[in-house]
XYZ file of C-alpha atoms in Angstrom:
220
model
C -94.294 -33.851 -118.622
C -92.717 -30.656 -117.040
C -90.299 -32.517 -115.645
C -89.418 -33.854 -118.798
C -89.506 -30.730 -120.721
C -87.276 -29.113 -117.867
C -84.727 -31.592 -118.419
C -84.579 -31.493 -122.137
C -84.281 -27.536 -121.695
C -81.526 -28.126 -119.472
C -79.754 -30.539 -122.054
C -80.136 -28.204 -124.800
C -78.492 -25.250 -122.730
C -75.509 -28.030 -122.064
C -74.986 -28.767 -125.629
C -75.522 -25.510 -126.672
C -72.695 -23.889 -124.034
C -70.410 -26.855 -125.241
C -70.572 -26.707 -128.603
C -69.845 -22.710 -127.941
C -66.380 -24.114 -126.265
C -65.369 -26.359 -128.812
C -66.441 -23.417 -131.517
C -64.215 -20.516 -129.406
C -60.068 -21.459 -129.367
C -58.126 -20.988 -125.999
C -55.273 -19.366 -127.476
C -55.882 -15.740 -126.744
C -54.028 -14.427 -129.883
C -56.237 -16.622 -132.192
C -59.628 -14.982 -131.122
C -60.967 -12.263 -132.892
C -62.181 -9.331 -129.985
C -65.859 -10.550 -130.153
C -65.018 -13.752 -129.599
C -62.668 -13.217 -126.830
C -65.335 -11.347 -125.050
C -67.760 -14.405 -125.477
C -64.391 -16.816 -124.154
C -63.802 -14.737 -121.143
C -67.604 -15.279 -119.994
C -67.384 -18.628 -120.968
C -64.090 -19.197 -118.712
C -65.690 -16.755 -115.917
C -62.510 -14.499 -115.798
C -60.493 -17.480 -115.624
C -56.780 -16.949 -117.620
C -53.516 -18.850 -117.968
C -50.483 -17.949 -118.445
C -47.734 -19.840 -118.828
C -44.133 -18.701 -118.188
C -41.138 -20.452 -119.233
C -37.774 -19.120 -120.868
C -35.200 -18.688 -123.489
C -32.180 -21.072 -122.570
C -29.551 -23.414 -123.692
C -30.612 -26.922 -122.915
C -28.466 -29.401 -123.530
C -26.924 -30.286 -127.044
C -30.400 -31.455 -127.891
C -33.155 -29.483 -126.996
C -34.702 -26.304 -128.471
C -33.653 -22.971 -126.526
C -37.779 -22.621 -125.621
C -38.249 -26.193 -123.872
C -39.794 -24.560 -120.910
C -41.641 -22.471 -122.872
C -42.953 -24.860 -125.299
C -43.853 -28.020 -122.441
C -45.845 -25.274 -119.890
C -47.739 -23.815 -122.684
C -48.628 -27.721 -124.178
C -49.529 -28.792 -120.756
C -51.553 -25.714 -119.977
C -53.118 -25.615 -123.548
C -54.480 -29.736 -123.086
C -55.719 -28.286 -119.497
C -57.530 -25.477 -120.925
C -59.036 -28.143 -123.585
C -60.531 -30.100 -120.538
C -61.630 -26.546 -118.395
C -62.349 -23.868 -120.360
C -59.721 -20.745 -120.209
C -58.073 -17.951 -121.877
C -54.285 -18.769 -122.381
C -52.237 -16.000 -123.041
C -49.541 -15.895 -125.619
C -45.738 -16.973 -125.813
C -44.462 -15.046 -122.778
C -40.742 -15.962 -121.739
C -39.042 -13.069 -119.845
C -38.296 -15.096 -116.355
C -35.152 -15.057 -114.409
C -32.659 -16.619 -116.149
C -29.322 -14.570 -114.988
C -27.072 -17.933 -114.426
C -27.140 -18.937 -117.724
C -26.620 -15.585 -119.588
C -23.314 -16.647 -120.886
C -24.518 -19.803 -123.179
C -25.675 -18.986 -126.570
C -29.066 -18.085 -127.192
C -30.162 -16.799 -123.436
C -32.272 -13.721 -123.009
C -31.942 -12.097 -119.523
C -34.379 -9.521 -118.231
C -33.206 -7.179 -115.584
C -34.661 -7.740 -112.262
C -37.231 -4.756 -112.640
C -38.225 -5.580 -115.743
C -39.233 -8.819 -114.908
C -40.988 -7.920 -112.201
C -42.992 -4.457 -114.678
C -43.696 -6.672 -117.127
C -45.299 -9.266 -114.813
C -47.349 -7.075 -112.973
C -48.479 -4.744 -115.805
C -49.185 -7.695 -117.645
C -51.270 -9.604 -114.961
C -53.213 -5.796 -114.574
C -53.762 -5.742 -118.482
C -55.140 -9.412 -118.650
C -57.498 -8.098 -115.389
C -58.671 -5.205 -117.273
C -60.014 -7.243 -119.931
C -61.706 -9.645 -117.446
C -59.380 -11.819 -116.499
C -60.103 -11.454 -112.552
C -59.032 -15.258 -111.945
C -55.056 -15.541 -113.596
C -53.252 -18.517 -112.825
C -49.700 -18.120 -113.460
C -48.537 -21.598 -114.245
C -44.631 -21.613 -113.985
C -42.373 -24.124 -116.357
C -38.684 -23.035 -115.981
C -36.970 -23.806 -112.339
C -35.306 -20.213 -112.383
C -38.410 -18.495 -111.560
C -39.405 -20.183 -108.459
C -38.425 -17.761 -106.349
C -39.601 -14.812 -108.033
C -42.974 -16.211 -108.369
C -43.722 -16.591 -105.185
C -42.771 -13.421 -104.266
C -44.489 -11.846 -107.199
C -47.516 -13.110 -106.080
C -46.633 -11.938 -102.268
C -46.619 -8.234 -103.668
C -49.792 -8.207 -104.623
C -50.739 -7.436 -101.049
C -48.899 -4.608 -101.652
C -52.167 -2.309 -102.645
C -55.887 -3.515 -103.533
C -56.596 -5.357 -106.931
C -59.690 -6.277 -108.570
C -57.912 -9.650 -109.066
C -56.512 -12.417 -108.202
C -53.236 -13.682 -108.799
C -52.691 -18.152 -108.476
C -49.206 -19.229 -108.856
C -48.590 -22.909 -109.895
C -45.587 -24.125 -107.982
C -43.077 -25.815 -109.617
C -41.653 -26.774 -113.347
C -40.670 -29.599 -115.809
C -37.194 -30.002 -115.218
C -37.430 -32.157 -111.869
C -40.879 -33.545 -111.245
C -41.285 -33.862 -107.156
C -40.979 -37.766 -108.121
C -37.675 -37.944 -109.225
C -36.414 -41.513 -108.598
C -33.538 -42.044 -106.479
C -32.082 -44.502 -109.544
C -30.929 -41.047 -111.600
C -30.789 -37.856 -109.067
C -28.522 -35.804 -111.772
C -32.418 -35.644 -113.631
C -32.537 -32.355 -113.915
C -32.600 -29.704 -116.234
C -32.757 -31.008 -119.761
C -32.177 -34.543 -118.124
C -34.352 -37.783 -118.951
C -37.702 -36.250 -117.472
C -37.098 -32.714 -119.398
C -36.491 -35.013 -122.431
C -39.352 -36.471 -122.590
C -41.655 -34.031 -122.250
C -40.806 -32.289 -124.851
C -40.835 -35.446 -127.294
C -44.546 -35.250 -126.300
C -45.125 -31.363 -126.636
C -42.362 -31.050 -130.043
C -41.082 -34.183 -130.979
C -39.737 -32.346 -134.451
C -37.255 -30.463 -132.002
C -35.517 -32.946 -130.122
C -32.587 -33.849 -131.263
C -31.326 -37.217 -129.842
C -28.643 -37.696 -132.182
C -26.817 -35.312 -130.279
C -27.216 -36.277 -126.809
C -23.806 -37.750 -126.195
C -22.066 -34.637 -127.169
C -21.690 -33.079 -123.936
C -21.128 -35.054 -120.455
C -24.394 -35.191 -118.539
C -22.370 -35.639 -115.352
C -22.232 -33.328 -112.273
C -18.953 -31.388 -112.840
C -18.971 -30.933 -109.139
C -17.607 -26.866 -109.487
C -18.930 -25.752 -106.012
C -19.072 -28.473 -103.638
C -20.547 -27.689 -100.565
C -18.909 -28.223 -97.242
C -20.112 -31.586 -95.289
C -22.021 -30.481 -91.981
C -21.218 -32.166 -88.789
């Protein structure tokens, strides 16, 4: 009968915890400062945030398609493992593609202030696990090293860098190398994430072909 009674206790705790979870959002702008203090216990210090960036792609894709597919993807993730995901935050390395309409370009320092006094606010209000979960290819080399400097001086933190973004999934077939940014793979994504932005009426009005502008030498 103990037994029994054990394991209904231990059921009720279960439903009661997830019923808690599905009560309390992820989004950390939608919780009210009770509630995020209940959602940070309930994720154990874990928090998300998502990086992308403010760029042209293509003739038919919203300026935020990085933005808008990491935050999706980490959102549905958070849905399935509890977390805090932090808000909208775009202000990556995007220098190469300052001149097309609609870019905003940090300078170097910035980016790399904003990053770290961001990761040290989200750890002062108990985010002490912060996974960084990257979704524009620009910033994957100032990720990494982001996360290098934080062996620069003790933190009561830790920082977790996802590798990689949307544009060109590590499976890219062979058939269609040019797959790129905005490219079939980007595409679709973002038909998934924000189907109302895509714009495929207008994909045939600029060439998707590799202009070839700075062909490397062949090596011997």
């Amino acid at each position: 009968m103990r037994r029994i009674l054990f394991f209904l206790l231990i059921f009720a705790l279960s439903t009661a915890s997830l019923s808690a979870q599905q009560k309390l959002s992820t989004h950390w702008e939608e919780l009210t400062a009770d509630d995020f203090r209940h959602a940070i216990d309930l994720s154990k210090g874990t928090c998300i945030l998502p990086i992308g960036i403010l760029e042209k792609h293509g003739p038919h894709l919203p300026l935020g398609t990085d933005l808008l597919n990491v935050r999706y993807a980490s959102l549905h993730a958070a849905e399935k493992e509890f977390a805090v995901v932090f808000p909208e935050y775009y202000f990556g390395q995007i220098f190469e593609a300052k001149h097309e309409p609609g870019t905003v370009a940090y300078s170097r320092q910035i980016q790399l202030n904003l990053l770290q006094e961001t990761t040290d606010e989200m750890a002062r209000n108990g985010c002490k696990k912060v996974l960084i979960v990257n979704g524009h290819g620009g910033n994957e080399s100032l990720l990494p090293y982001f996360a290098q400097s934080q062996l620069d001086k003790p933190h009561d933190y830790v920082v977790y860098v996802q590798w990689g973004s949307n544009e060109r999934p590590k499976s890219a077939s062979k058939q269609d190398p040019l797959d790129m940014h905005a490219g079939q793979s980007e595409t679709s994504n973002t038909m998934i994430s924000r189907p109302d932005l895509v714009h495929m009426d207008r994909v045939n009005q600029e060439s998707g072909a590799d202009q070839k502008h700075d062909p490397l030498p062949k090596t011997v």
